[in-house]
Tab-separated table of C-alpha atoms in Angstrom:
chain	number	residue	atom	x	y	z
A	18	MET	CA	-0.170	0.084	-0.017
A	19	ASN	CA	1.400	3.285	-1.040
A	20	ARG	CA	1.616	6.478	1.094
A	21	ARG	CA	-1.527	7.867	-0.423
A	22	SER	CA	-3.769	4.945	-0.097
A	23	PHE	CA	-2.611	4.503	3.628
A	24	LEU	CA	-3.710	7.951	4.508
A	25	LYS	CA	-6.646	7.947	2.414
A	26	ARG	CA	-7.822	4.691	4.316
A	27	SER	CA	-6.657	5.978	7.847
A	28	ILE	CA	-8.514	9.099	7.411
A	29	GLY	CA	-11.070	7.524	6.148
A	30	SER	CA	-11.326	4.878	8.931
A	31	LEU	CA	-11.083	7.902	11.543
A	32	LEU	CA	-13.943	9.969	10.138
A	33	ALA	CA	-16.112	6.719	9.648
A	34	LEU	CA	-15.751	6.286	13.328
A	35	ILE	CA	-16.465	9.639	14.346
A	36	GLY	CA	-19.573	9.993	12.059
A	37	ILE	CA	-21.212	6.511	12.356
A	38	GLY	CA	-22.687	6.990	15.728
A	39	GLY	CA	-26.437	7.614	16.143
A	40	GLY	CA	-28.261	8.901	12.963
A	41	THR	CA	-25.504	8.218	10.742
A	42	TYR	CA	-25.067	4.441	11.797
A	43	TYR	CA	-28.870	4.236	11.441
A	44	TYR	CA	-29.045	5.405	7.849
A	45	ALA	CA	-25.836	3.551	6.963
A	46	ARG	CA	-26.963	0.003	8.105
A	47	ASP	CA	-31.020	0.493	8.116
A	48	ILE	CA	-31.880	3.242	5.180
A	49	GLU	CA	-29.519	3.600	2.437
A	50	PRO	CA	-28.916	-0.188	2.014
A	51	ARG	CA	-32.825	-0.041	0.836
A	52	MET	CA	-32.515	2.964	-1.413
A	53	LEU	CA	-32.462	1.136	-4.685
A	54	GLN	CA	-30.795	3.375	-7.603
A	55	VAL	CA	-31.755	2.500	-11.163
A	56	GLN	CA	-29.454	3.624	-13.721
A	57	ASN	CA	-30.791	4.059	-17.340
A	58	VAL	CA	-27.812	3.688	-19.705
A	59	LYS	CA	-27.801	4.020	-23.262
A	60	ILE	CA	-25.119	1.982	-25.124
A	61	MET	CA	-24.228	3.144	-28.651
A	62	ASP	CA	-22.047	1.238	-30.851
A	63	ALA	CA	-21.987	1.266	-34.518
A	64	SER	CA	-21.607	-2.805	-34.524
A	65	ILE	CA	-25.284	-3.199	-32.888
A	66	PRO	CA	-27.857	-4.387	-35.618
A	67	ALA	CA	-30.481	-2.432	-36.410
A	68	SER	CA	-33.087	-4.652	-35.355
A	69	PHE	CA	-31.506	-4.682	-31.492
A	70	ASN	CA	-32.446	-0.727	-31.380
A	71	ASN	CA	-33.927	-0.184	-27.991
A	72	PHE	CA	-33.320	-3.642	-26.971
A	73	LYS	CA	-33.182	-3.750	-23.231
A	74	VAL	CA	-30.744	-5.746	-20.905
A	75	VAL	CA	-30.972	-5.577	-16.978
A	76	GLN	CA	-28.141	-6.413	-15.062
A	77	PHE	CA	-28.493	-7.098	-11.355
A	78	SER	CA	-25.417	-8.297	-9.115
A	79	ASP	CA	-24.231	-9.252	-5.679
A	80	THR	CA	-27.338	-9.792	-3.713
A	81	HIS	CA	-25.204	-11.670	-0.948
A	82	ILE	CA	-28.509	-13.252	0.436
A	83	GLY	CA	-28.396	-14.209	3.804
A	84	PHE	CA	-25.893	-11.305	4.860
A	85	HIS	CA	-28.530	-8.513	5.834
A	86	TYR	CA	-30.741	-9.326	2.579
A	87	SER	CA	-33.537	-11.494	2.319
A	88	VAL	CA	-35.315	-13.743	-0.067
A	89	GLU	CA	-38.220	-10.949	0.860
A	90	GLN	CA	-36.283	-8.351	-0.254
A	91	LEU	CA	-35.171	-10.319	-3.411
A	92	GLN	CA	-38.999	-10.431	-4.421
A	93	LYS	CA	-39.264	-6.921	-4.251
A	94	LEU	CA	-36.326	-6.514	-6.418
A	95	VAL	CA	-37.627	-8.887	-8.866
A	96	ILE	CA	-40.804	-7.066	-9.191
A	97	ARG	CA	-38.996	-3.694	-10.023
A	98	ILE	CA	-36.810	-5.643	-12.760
A	99	ASN	CA	-40.138	-7.028	-14.386
A	100	GLU	CA	-41.370	-3.591	-14.293
A	101	GLU	CA	-38.758	-2.679	-17.004
A	102	ASN	CA	-39.978	-4.995	-19.252
A	103	PRO	CA	-36.178	-6.271	-20.100
A	104	ASP	CA	-35.390	-8.192	-23.327
A	105	LEU	CA	-32.813	-9.798	-21.260
A	106	ILE	CA	-31.484	-10.387	-17.809
A	107	VAL	CA	-28.075	-10.890	-16.251
A	108	PHE	CA	-26.902	-11.670	-13.198
A	109	THR	CA	-23.023	-10.917	-12.647
A	110	GLY	CA	-22.384	-13.186	-9.482
A	111	ASP	CA	-22.209	-13.474	-5.613
A	112	LEU	CA	-25.774	-14.653	-5.219
A	113	VAL	CA	-25.643	-15.915	-1.654
A	114	ASP	CA	-22.880	-14.601	1.061
A	115	LYS	CA	-21.908	-17.707	2.481
A	116	PRO	CA	-23.160	-20.918	0.344
A	117	HIS	CA	-22.323	-23.340	3.459
A	118	LEU	CA	-23.984	-21.687	6.242
A	119	TYR	CA	-27.138	-20.694	4.146
A	120	THR	CA	-30.415	-22.319	4.587
A	121	TRP	CA	-31.421	-23.601	1.243
A	122	ASN	CA	-35.125	-24.043	0.034
A	123	ASN	CA	-37.515	-23.771	-2.888
A	124	ASP	CA	-38.260	-20.173	-1.802
A	125	LEU	CA	-35.344	-18.637	-3.551
A	126	ILE	CA	-35.799	-20.610	-6.824
A	127	ASN	CA	-39.693	-19.439	-6.891
A	128	VAL	CA	-38.666	-15.683	-6.350
A	129	LEU	CA	-35.714	-15.971	-9.457
A	130	GLN	CA	-38.048	-18.205	-11.720
A	131	SER	CA	-40.573	-15.278	-11.500
A	132	LEU	CA	-38.102	-12.816	-13.378
A	133	LYS	CA	-39.286	-12.694	-16.878
A	134	ALA	CA	-37.184	-11.904	-20.161
A	135	PRO	CA	-38.087	-13.418	-23.698
A	136	ARG	CA	-34.739	-13.737	-25.029
A	137	GLY	CA	-33.202	-15.248	-21.916
A	138	LYS	CA	-31.933	-15.027	-18.174
A	139	PHE	CA	-28.103	-15.413	-17.771
A	140	TRP	CA	-25.517	-15.564	-15.050
A	141	ILE	CA	-21.828	-16.146	-14.276
A	142	TYR	CA	-19.886	-17.229	-11.076
A	143	GLY	CA	-18.903	-14.687	-8.620
A	144	ASN	CA	-16.315	-15.552	-6.062
A	145	HIS	CA	-18.676	-16.148	-3.308
A	146	ASP	CA	-20.916	-18.683	-5.411
A	147	HIS	CA	-17.554	-20.817	-5.607
A	148	GLY	CA	-16.504	-19.903	-1.695
A	149	GLY	CA	-18.016	-22.040	0.902
A	150	TYR	CA	-18.751	-25.142	-1.589
A	151	GLY	CA	-21.264	-23.654	-2.991
A	152	THR	CA	-20.397	-24.121	-7.051
A	153	GLU	CA	-22.870	-26.878	-7.446
A	154	LYS	CA	-25.476	-25.760	-5.241
A	155	VAL	CA	-25.700	-22.186	-6.744
A	156	ARG	CA	-25.407	-23.795	-9.917
A	157	ASP	CA	-28.198	-25.997	-9.547
A	158	VAL	CA	-30.377	-23.325	-7.938
A	159	MET	CA	-29.678	-20.931	-10.817
A	160	GLU	CA	-30.435	-23.664	-13.604
A	161	ALA	CA	-33.707	-24.673	-11.769
A	162	SER	CA	-34.712	-20.598	-11.724
A	163	GLY	CA	-34.445	-20.672	-15.555
A	164	PHE	CA	-31.047	-19.081	-16.016
A	165	THR	CA	-28.226	-20.186	-18.104
A	166	LEU	CA	-24.744	-20.155	-16.871
A	167	LEU	CA	-21.823	-18.794	-19.099
A	168	GLN	CA	-18.794	-20.318	-17.750
A	169	ASN	CA	-16.293	-19.468	-20.236
A	170	GLU	CA	-18.838	-19.817	-22.985
A	171	HIS	CA	-21.115	-17.784	-24.964
A	172	SER	CA	-24.328	-17.532	-26.309
A	173	VAL	CA	-26.019	-15.987	-29.476
A	174	ILE	CA	-28.879	-13.416	-29.124
A	175	GLU	CA	-30.581	-13.561	-32.331
A	176	GLN	CA	-33.521	-11.242	-33.208
A	177	ASN	CA	-34.939	-10.954	-37.123
A	178	ASN	CA	-32.261	-12.907	-38.361
A	179	GLU	CA	-29.399	-10.558	-36.756
A	180	ARG	CA	-27.342	-11.641	-34.118
A	181	ILE	CA	-25.372	-10.170	-30.877
A	182	ILE	CA	-22.894	-12.256	-28.701
A	183	LEU	CA	-23.542	-12.557	-24.788
A	184	SER	CA	-20.253	-13.809	-23.415
A	185	GLY	CA	-19.205	-14.803	-19.658
A	186	ILE	CA	-16.081	-16.009	-17.993
A	187	ASP	CA	-15.696	-17.965	-14.776
A	188	ASP	CA	-14.988	-15.912	-11.562
A	189	VAL	CA	-11.209	-14.609	-11.553
A	190	MET	CA	-10.471	-15.239	-7.823
A	191	LEU	CA	-11.905	-18.917	-7.194
A	192	GLY	CA	-12.542	-20.229	-10.692
A	193	SER	CA	-10.567	-20.680	-13.958
A	194	PRO	CA	-11.480	-17.722	-16.532
A	195	ASN	CA	-10.627	-18.294	-20.014
A	196	LEU	CA	-12.000	-15.278	-22.160
A	197	ARG	CA	-10.206	-16.955	-25.323
A	198	GLN	CA	-12.185	-20.256	-24.720
A	199	ALA	CA	-15.464	-18.117	-24.010
A	200	LEU	CA	-15.118	-16.386	-27.643
A	201	GLU	CA	-14.194	-19.305	-29.496
A	202	ASN	CA	-15.647	-19.412	-32.824
A	203	VAL	CA	-17.234	-16.033	-32.411
A	204	ASN	CA	-17.230	-13.682	-35.466
A	205	PRO	CA	-15.342	-10.511	-34.211
A	206	ASP	CA	-17.464	-8.251	-36.203
A	207	LEU	CA	-20.527	-9.124	-34.060
A	208	PHE	CA	-21.357	-6.868	-31.159
A	209	THR	CA	-20.164	-8.598	-27.941
A	210	ILE	CA	-21.244	-8.323	-24.369
A	211	LEU	CA	-18.807	-9.887	-21.637
A	212	LEU	CA	-19.999	-10.658	-18.378
A	213	ALA	CA	-17.044	-10.893	-16.058
A	214	HIS	CA	-17.687	-10.739	-12.281
A	215	GLU	CA	-14.658	-8.702	-11.203
A	216	PRO	CA	-14.241	-5.645	-13.275
A	217	ASP	CA	-10.528	-5.073	-12.786
A	218	PHE	CA	-10.502	-8.335	-15.934
A	219	VAL	CA	-11.165	-5.624	-18.271
A	220	ASP	CA	-7.636	-4.928	-18.824
A	221	VAL	CA	-7.265	-8.497	-20.125
A	222	ALA	CA	-10.771	-8.255	-22.118
A	223	VAL	CA	-9.048	-4.911	-24.126
A	224	ASP	CA	-7.318	-7.260	-25.916
A	225	TYR	CA	-10.017	-9.417	-27.487
A	226	SER	CA	-13.043	-8.325	-29.545
A	227	VAL	CA	-15.260	-7.402	-26.992
A	228	ASN	CA	-17.521	-4.170	-26.884
A	229	VAL	CA	-18.897	-4.149	-23.492
A	230	GLN	CA	-17.904	-5.559	-20.075
A	231	LEU	CA	-20.762	-5.726	-17.430
A	232	SER	CA	-19.127	-6.316	-14.031
A	233	GLY	CA	-20.204	-6.006	-10.107
A	234	HIS	CA	-17.967	-7.435	-7.301
A	235	SER	CA	-16.765	-3.684	-5.899
A	236	HIS	CA	-20.083	-2.702	-4.473
A	237	GLY	CA	-18.816	0.532	-5.250
A	238	GLY	CA	-16.940	0.506	-2.088
A	239	GLN	CA	-20.214	0.278	0.135
A	240	VAL	CA	-18.875	3.351	2.256
A	241	ARG	CA	-17.939	6.354	0.371
A	242	LEU	CA	-16.936	9.760	2.409
A	243	PRO	CA	-17.126	13.234	0.757
A	244	PHE	CA	-13.663	14.377	-0.832
A	245	ILE	CA	-12.200	11.079	-0.051
A	246	GLY	CA	-14.352	8.310	-2.004
A	247	HIS	CA	-14.298	4.454	-1.249
A	248	LEU	CA	-12.543	3.286	1.703
A	249	TYR	CA	-12.121	-0.184	0.344
A	250	THR	CA	-12.832	-2.556	-2.652
A	251	PRO	CA	-11.613	-6.047	-2.810
A	252	LYS	CA	-9.248	-7.615	-5.299
A	253	TYR	CA	-9.574	-7.067	-8.890
A	254	ALA	CA	-11.998	-4.278	-8.313
A	255	GLU	CA	-9.297	-1.793	-7.016
A	256	LYS	CA	-8.883	-0.016	-10.352
A	257	TYR	CA	-12.347	-0.001	-11.658
A	258	VAL	CA	-15.064	0.678	-8.719
A	259	GLU	CA	-18.252	1.982	-10.176
A	260	GLY	CA	-19.880	3.493	-13.033
A	261	LYS	CA	-18.470	3.723	-16.876
A	262	TYR	CA	-15.138	3.479	-18.026
A	263	LEU	CA	-13.851	4.285	-21.747
A	264	LEU	CA	-10.909	1.834	-22.946
A	265	ASN	CA	-9.028	0.955	-26.214
A	266	ASP	CA	-9.941	4.660	-27.643
A	267	GLY	CA	-13.692	4.093	-26.466
A	268	ASN	CA	-13.890	1.002	-28.334
A	269	LEU	CA	-14.636	-0.930	-25.346
A	270	GLN	CA	-17.235	0.043	-22.608
A	271	LEU	CA	-17.135	-1.135	-18.573
A	272	PHE	CA	-19.804	-0.798	-16.636
A	273	VAL	CA	-19.192	-1.510	-12.733
A	274	ASN	CA	-22.602	-2.336	-10.990
A	275	ARG	CA	-22.615	-1.074	-7.102
A	276	GLY	CA	-24.540	-4.371	-6.338
A	277	ILE	CA	-27.624	-4.845	-4.281
A	278	GLY	CA	-26.754	-6.337	-1.088
A	279	THR	CA	-23.761	-6.163	1.365
A	280	THR	CA	-20.996	-7.868	2.469
A	281	ARG	CA	-18.417	-8.077	5.490
A	282	LEU	CA	-20.135	-4.825	6.869
A	283	PRO	CA	-24.160	-4.249	6.856
A	284	TYR	CA	-23.433	-0.902	5.897
A	285	ARG	CA	-23.852	1.479	2.499
A	286	PHE	CA	-22.934	5.408	2.933
A	287	LEU	CA	-23.180	7.325	-0.252
A	288	CYS	CA	-23.161	4.273	-2.138
A	289	LYS	CA	-26.713	3.056	-2.750
A	290	PRO	CA	-27.470	-0.431	-4.302
A	291	GLU	CA	-27.831	-0.462	-7.943
A	292	LEU	CA	-29.480	-1.738	-10.951
A	293	HIS	CA	-28.599	-1.018	-14.440
A	294	VAL	CA	-31.295	-0.706	-17.265
A	295	TYR	CA	-29.031	-0.981	-20.559
A	296	THR	CA	-30.662	0.362	-23.703
A	297	LEU	CA	-28.939	-0.746	-27.084
A	298	HIS	CA	-28.668	1.395	-29.680
A	299	LYS	CA	-26.808	1.495	-33.482
A	300	GLU	CA	-24.425	4.428	-33.204
């Protein structure tokens, strides 16, 4: 850790300790984590087929169910997502916070099944999905819920005889990501979206024919302070923390979702949970 990072975290931690008392503590624990922010984003690219104009993709991420986020809260999120009438739904990892401690039942499956998207529902592994011996259990739950796993593979999305590519890699921290395998036999001229749980993977994706990368993992830092910003983000979310980034002279767009739930600490401060609604437009 360099001197600037050390000072930033030290000062931030001190201010957090001073300010987290009383009403601030209540707000950060019980209010802001429930204040869902919907980000409506236009994605413009010349390679988007004309028939995909106004095609709507909804991304949600990092629900961390079981750690201060319940299935009942997820049900409200599902209703909100369905209100957007998405063509496609993607989940970018970390379904349950601790799979080995979670009480699994059909309630979670029933809620996820109620998500509706005519062009499909897709997901990728996050580090918490692999952790706690959750790899197979999370996969089975998502499959039963009607989601298609993209683990170093891709799917062709068709509309009016035109195509785009949706690809996904395995988790970077605890999986075996292989973008070359995920894009095997893909026409590089086709508009391609990559799902990668960890946003810093974009520095690898920049060398491939990828137009957009959608990620989560960072939680936006969960706690952000004025003039300081985020205090901490996990490994592989240290460079790209939240929002939109342009790479490769703007030819690759990265969007980092702040996630829905919390982990490690049950607080959000100046970092609301986030739902992304992307609308494609041919440039």
